[in-house]
CSV table of C-alpha atoms in Angstrom, one decimal:
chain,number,residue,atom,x,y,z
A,151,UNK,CA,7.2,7.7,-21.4
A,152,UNK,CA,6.3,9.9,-24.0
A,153,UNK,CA,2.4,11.5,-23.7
A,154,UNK,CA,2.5,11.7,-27.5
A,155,UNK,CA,3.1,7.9,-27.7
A,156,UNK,CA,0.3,6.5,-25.9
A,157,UNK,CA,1.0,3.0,-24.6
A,158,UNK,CA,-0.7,-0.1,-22.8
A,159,UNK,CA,-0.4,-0.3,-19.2
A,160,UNK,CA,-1.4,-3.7,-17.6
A,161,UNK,CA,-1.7,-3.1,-14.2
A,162,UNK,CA,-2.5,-6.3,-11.9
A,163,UNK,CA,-4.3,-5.0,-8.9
A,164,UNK,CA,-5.3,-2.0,-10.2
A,165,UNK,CA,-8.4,-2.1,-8.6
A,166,UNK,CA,-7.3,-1.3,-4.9
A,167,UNK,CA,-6.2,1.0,-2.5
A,168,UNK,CA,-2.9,1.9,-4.5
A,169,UNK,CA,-4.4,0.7,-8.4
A,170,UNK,CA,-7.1,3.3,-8.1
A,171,UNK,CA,-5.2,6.2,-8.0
A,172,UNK,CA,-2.1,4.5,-10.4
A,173,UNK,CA,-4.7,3.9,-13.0
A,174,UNK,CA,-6.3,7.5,-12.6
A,175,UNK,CA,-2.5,9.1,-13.3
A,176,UNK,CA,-1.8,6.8,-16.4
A,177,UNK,CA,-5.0,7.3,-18.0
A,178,UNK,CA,-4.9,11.3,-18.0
A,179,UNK,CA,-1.3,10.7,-19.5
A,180,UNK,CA,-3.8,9.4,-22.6
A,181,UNK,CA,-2.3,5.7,-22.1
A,182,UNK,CA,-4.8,3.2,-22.4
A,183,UNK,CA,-5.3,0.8,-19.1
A,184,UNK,CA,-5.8,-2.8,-18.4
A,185,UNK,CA,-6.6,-3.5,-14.7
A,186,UNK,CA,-6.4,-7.4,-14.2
A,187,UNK,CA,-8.3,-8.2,-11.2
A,188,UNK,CA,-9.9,-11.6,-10.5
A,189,UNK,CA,-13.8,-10.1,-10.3
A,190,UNK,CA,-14.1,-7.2,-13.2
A,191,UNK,CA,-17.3,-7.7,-13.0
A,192,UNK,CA,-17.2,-6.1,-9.3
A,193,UNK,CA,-13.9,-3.7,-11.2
A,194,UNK,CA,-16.5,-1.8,-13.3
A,195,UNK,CA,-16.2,1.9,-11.8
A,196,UNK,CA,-12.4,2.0,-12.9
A,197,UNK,CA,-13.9,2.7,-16.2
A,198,UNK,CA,-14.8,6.0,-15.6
A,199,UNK,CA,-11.1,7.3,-14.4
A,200,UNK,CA,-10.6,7.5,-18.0
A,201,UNK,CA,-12.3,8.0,-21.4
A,202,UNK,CA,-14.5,5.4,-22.7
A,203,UNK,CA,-12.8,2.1,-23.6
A,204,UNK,CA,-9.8,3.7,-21.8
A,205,UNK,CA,-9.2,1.5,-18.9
A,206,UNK,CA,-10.8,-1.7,-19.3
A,207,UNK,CA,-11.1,-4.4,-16.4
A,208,UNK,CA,-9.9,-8.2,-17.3
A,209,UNK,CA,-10.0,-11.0,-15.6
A,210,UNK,CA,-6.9,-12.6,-14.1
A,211,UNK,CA,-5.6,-14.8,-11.0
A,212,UNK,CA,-2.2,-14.7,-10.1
A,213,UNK,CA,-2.9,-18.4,-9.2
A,214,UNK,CA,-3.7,-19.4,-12.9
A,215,UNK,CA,-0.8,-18.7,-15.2
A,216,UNK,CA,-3.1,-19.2,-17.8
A,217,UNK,CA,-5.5,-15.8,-17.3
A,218,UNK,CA,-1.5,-13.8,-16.5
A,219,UNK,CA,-0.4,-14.7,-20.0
A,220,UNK,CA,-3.9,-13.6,-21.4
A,221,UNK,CA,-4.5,-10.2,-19.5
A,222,UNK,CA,-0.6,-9.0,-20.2
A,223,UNK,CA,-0.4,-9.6,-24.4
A,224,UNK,CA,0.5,-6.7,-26.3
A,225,UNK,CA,1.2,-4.9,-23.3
A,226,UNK,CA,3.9,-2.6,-23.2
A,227,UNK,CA,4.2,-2.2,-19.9
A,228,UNK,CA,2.9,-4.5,-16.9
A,229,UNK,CA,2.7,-3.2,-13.1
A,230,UNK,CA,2.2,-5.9,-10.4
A,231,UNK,CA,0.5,-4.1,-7.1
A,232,UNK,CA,-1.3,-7.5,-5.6
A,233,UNK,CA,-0.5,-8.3,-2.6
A,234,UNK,CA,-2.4,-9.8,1.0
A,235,UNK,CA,-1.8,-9.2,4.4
A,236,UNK,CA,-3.1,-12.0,6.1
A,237,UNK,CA,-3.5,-15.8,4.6
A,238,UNK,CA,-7.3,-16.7,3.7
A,239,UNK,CA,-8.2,-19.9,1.8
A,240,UNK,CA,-6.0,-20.4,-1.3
A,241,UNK,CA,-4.9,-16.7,-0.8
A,242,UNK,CA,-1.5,-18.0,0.6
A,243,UNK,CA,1.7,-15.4,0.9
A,244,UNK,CA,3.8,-18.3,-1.3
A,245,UNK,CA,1.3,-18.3,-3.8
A,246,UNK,CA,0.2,-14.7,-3.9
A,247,UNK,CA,3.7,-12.9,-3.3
A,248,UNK,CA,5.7,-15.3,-5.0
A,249,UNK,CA,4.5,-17.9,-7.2
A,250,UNK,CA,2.1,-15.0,-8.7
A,251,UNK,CA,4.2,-12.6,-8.9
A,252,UNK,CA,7.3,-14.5,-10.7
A,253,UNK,CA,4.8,-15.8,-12.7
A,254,UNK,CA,3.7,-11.8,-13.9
A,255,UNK,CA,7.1,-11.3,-14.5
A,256,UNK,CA,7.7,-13.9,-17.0
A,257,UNK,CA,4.8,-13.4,-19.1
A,258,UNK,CA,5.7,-9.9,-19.0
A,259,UNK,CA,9.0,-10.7,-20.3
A,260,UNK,CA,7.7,-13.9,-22.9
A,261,UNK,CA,4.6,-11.4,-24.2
A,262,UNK,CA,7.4,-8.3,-25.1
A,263,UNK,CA,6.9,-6.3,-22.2
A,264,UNK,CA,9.1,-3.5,-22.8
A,265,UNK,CA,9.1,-2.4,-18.5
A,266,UNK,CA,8.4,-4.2,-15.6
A,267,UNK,CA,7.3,-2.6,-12.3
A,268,UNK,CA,6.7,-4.5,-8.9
A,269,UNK,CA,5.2,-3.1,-5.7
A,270,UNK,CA,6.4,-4.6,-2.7
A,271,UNK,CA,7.3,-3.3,1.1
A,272,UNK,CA,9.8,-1.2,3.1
A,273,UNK,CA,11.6,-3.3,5.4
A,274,UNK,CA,11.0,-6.9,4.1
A,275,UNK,CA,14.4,-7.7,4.1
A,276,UNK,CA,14.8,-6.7,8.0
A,277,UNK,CA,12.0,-8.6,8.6
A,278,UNK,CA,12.0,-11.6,7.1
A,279,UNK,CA,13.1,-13.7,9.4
A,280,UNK,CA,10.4,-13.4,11.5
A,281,UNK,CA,7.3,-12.5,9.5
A,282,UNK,CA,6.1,-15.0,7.3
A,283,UNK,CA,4.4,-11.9,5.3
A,284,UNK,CA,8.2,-10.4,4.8
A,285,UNK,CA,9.5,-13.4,3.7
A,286,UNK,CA,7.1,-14.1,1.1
A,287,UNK,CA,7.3,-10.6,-0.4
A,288,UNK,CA,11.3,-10.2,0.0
A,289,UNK,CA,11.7,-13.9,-2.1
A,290,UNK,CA,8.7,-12.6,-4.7
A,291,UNK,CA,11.0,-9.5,-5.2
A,292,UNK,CA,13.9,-12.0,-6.2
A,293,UNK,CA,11.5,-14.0,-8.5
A,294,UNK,CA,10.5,-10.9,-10.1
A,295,UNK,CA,14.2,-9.9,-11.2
A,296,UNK,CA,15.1,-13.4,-11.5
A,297,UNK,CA,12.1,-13.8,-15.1
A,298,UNK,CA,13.0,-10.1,-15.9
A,299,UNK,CA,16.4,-8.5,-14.4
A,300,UNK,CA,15.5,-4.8,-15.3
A,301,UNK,CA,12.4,-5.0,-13.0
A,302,UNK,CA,12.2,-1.9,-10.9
A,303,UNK,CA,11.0,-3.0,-7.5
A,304,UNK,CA,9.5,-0.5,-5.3
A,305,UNK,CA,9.1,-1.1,-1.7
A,306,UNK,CA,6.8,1.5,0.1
A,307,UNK,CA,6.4,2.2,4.2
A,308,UNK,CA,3.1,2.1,5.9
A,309,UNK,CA,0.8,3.6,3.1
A,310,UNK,CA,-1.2,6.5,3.7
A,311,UNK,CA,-5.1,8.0,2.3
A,312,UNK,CA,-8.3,8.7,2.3
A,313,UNK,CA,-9.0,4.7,2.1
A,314,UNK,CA,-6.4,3.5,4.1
A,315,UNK,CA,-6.2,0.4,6.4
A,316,UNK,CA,-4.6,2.0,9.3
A,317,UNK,CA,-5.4,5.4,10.1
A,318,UNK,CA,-9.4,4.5,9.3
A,319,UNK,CA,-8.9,1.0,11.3
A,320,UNK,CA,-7.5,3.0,14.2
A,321,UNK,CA,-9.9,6.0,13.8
A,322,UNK,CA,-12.9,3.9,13.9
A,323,UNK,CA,-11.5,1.9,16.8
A,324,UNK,CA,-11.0,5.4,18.3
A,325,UNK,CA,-15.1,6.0,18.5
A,326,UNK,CA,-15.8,2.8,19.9
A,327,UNK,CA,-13.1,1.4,22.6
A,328,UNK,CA,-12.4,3.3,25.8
A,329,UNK,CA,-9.1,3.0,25.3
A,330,UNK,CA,-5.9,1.9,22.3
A,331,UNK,CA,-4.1,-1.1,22.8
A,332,UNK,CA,-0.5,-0.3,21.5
A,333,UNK,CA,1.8,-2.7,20.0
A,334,UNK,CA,5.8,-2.1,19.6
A,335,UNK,CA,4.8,1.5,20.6
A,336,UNK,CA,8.9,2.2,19.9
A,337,UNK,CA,9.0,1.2,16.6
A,338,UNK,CA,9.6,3.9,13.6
A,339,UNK,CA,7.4,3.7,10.4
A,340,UNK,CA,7.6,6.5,7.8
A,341,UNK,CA,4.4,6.9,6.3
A,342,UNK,CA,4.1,7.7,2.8
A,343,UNK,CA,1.2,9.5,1.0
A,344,UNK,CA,-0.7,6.9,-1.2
A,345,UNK,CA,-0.8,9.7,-4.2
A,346,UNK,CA,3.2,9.9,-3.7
A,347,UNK,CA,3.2,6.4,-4.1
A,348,UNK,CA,1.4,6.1,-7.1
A,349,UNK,CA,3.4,9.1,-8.7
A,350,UNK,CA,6.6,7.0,-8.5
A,351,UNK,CA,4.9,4.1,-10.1
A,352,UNK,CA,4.0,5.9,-12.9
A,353,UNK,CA,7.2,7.4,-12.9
A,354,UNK,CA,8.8,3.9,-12.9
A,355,UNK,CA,6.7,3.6,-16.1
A,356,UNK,CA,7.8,6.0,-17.7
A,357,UNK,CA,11.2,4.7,-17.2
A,358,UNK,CA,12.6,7.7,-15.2
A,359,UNK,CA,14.9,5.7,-13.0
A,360,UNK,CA,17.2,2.9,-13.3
A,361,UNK,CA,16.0,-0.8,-13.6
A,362,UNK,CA,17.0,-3.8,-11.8
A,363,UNK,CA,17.1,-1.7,-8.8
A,364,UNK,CA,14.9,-1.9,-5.4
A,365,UNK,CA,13.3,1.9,-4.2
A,366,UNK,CA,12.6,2.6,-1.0
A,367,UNK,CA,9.9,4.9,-0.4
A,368,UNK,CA,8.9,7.2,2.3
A,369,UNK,CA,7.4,10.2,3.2
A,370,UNK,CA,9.0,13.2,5.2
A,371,UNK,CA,7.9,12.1,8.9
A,372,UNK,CA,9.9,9.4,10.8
A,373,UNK,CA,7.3,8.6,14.1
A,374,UNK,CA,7.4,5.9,16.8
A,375,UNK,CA,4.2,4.1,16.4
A,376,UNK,CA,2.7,5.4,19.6
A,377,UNK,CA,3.5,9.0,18.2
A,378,UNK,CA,1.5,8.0,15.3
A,379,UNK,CA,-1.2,6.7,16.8
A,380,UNK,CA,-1.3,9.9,18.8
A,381,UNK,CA,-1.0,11.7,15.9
A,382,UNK,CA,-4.4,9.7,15.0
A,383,UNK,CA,-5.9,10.3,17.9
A,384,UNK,CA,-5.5,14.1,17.7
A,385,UNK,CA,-6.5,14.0,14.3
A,386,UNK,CA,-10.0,11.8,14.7
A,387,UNK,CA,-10.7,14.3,18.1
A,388,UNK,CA,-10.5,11.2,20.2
A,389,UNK,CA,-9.2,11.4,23.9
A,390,UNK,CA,-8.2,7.5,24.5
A,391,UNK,CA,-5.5,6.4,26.6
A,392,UNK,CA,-2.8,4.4,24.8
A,393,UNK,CA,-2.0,1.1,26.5
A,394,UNK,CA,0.7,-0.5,25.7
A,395,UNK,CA,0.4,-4.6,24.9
A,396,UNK,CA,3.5,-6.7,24.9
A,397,UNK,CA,4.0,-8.9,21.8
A,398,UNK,CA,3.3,-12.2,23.5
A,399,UNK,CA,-0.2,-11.4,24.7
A,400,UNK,CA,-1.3,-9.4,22.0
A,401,UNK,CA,-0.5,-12.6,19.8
A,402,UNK,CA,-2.3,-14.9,21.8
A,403,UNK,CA,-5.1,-12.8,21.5
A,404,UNK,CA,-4.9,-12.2,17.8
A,405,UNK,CA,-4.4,-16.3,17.6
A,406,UNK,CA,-7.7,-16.4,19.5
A,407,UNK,CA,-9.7,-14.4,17.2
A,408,UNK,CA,-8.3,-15.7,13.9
A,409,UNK,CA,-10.4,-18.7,14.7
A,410,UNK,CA,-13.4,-16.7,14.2
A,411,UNK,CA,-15.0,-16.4,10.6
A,412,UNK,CA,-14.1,-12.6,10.2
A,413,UNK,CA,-11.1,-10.8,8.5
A,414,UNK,CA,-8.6,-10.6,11.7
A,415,UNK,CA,-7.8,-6.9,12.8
A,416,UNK,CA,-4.4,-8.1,13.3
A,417,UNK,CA,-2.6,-11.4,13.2
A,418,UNK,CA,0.0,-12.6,15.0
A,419,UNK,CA,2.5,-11.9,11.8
A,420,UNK,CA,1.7,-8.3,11.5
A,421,UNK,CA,2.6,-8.0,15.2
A,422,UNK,CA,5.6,-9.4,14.5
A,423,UNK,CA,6.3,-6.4,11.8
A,424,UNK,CA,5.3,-4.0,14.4
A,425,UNK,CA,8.2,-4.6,16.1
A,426,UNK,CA,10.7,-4.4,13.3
A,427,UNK,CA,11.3,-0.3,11.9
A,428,UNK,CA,10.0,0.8,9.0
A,429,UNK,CA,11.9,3.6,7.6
A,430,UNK,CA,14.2,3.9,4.4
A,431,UNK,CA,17.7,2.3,5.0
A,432,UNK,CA,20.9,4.5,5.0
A,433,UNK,CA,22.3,2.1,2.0
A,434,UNK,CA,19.2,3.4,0.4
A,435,UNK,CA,19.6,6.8,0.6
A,436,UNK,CA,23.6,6.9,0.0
A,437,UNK,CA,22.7,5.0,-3.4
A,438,UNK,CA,20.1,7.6,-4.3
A,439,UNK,CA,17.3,4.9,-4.2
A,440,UNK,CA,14.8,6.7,-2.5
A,441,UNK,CA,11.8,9.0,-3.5
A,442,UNK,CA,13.6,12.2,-4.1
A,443,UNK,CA,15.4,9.4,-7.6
A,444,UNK,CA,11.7,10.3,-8.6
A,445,UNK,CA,11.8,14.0,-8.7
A,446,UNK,CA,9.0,13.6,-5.9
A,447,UNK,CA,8.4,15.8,-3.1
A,448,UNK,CA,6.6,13.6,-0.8
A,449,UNK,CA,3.3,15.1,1.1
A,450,UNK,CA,3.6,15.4,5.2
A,451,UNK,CA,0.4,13.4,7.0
A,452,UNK,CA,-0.2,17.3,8.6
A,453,UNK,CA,-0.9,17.8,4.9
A,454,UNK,CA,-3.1,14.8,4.3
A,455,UNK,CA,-4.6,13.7,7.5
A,456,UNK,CA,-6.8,16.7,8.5
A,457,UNK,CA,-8.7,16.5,4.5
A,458,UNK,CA,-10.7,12.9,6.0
A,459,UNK,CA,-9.7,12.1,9.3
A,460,UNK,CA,-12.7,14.9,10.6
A,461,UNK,CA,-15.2,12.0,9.6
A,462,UNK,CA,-14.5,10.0,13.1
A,463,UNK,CA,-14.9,13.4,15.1
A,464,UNK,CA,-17.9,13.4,17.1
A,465,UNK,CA,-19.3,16.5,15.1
A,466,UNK,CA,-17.4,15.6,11.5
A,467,UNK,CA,-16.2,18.4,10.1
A,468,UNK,CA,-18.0,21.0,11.7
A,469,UNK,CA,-16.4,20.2,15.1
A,470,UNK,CA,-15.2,23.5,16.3
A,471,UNK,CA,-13.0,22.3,18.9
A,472,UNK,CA,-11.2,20.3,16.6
A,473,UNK,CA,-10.8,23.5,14.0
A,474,UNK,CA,-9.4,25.3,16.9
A,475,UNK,CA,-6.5,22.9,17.4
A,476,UNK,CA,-8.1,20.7,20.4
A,477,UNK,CA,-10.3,18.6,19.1
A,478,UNK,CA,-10.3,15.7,22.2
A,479,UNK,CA,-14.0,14.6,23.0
A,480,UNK,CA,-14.6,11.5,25.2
């Protein structure tokens, strides 16, 4: 995309973990940004990541065709970064990961759209057969190239950053429980940096690579999940024993507490992920469809972790045991 040439950018989900820092990138490139959320009025602080009028927040539903069509005309390009990880209400993985984001891709294409970008997930294809959460997103991938074949797809492993859902979930859990439960502690993820992520979607953009292709992204570190949640550990200055849970309990558990009126800390699908790897495929890599096919050098968590992770040490930042490379507190 040329900086001269300024374009619009309308970027469903722009508001999150991942649209935050997407919509940061696009907007010092001088493009102007529509984030399409369904509550602008609680969007309002992604104004000020750009100038004023830059990046303006519309509403939108990805269950109401309608408000897609509206928040995507003129648009030159349209990014789709919504997605759930566990069902609430009318928030359903069909209708979310599917039905919404087909229905993005269409009006993308029947509004002129000249580039269509789609985030989805590393590993949904291994996976689908037994997470319902996979399945959704793998068959929301095919929808997507199915309205507009020169999508580019971009499927991401476990997300890394400052706001994160893992490394703060487990970091907080880390101050509070005597000990970790650990699920499919011999499963590989490679996590990728969040700001890595959202350079390859604005790379994707700017047309850089190929469309009608799926990219799988990940960062330089292939872990088991108990050495990540070690990793964690060492990182938050926690000394907590790891204790591995098998699958079956730990879902009867999570099926227990889903009854309850609060956002689950895990449900029995995400346990069923945690047993499948998460790491970029070897087809992947021999087709060039990884992150280096972005001229990306992806950041290591050693990089990353220590600049918030201090904030769940006992002393924060000023813990000296943790500066000297220990770090472990009861």
């Amino acid at each position: 995309m040329d900086r001269l040439a300024p374009k619009l950018v309308t970027i469903f989900g722009g508001s999150g973990f991942v649209g935050t820092q997407l919509v940061q990138l696009l907007a010092r490139q001088g493009h102007r940004v529509r984030v399409a959320v369904r509550r602008p009025d609680l969007a309002g602080d992604v104004r000020m990541f750009g100038s004023v009028g830059q990046v303006l927040p519309i509403q939108a539903n990805l269950r109401n065709e309608a408000s897609i069509q509206r928040a995507v005309v003129g648009s030159d390009i349209v990014i789709n970064l919504v997605g759930i990880g566990h069902e609430s209400g009318k928030q359903r993985f069909e209708a979310v990961h599917v039905e919404g984001a087909g229905a993005v891709a269409r009006a993308a294409k029947a509004t002129g759209a000249t580039r269509m970008v789609h985030l989805s997930a590393l590993g949904v294809d291994k996976a689908a057969e037994v997470s319902a959460y996979a399945k959704s997103k793998l068959d929301g991938e095919a929808a997507v190239l199915a309205a507009f074949a020169d999508a580019i797809i971009l499927r991401p492993s476990l997300i890394f950053g400052q706001d994160d859902g893992y490394t703060n979930l487990m970091g907080g859990l880390s101050r509070v429980l005597p000990f970790m439960p650990l699920i499919g502690g011999d499963t590989l993820l490679q996590p990728i940096y969040v700001g890595d992520v959202a350079e390859a979607l604005a790379k994707a953009a700017e047309g850089a690579v190929k469309g009608g292709r799926v990219y799988e992204l990940g960062g330089p570190d292939v872990e088991t999940h108990k050495a990540l949640m070690q990793r964690v550990l060492r990182e938050s200055g926690r000394n907590r024993p790891l204790v591995p849970v098998p699958a079956g309990l730990a879902k009867l558990g999570a099926g227990l507490l889903g009854v309850l009126p609060f956002k689950p800390l895990v449900t029995a699908d995400q346990i069923e992920l945690l047993g499948v790897d998460n790491v970029v495929s070897e087809a992947a890599i021999k087709d060039k469809r990884g992150i280096e096919a972005f001229g990306i050098a992806p950041k290591s968590m050693d990089t990353v972790l220590p600049t918030y992770m201090w904030r769940f040490r006992r002393n924060g930042q000023f813990d000296r045991d943790a500066e000297n490379g220990t770090g472990l507190t009861a």
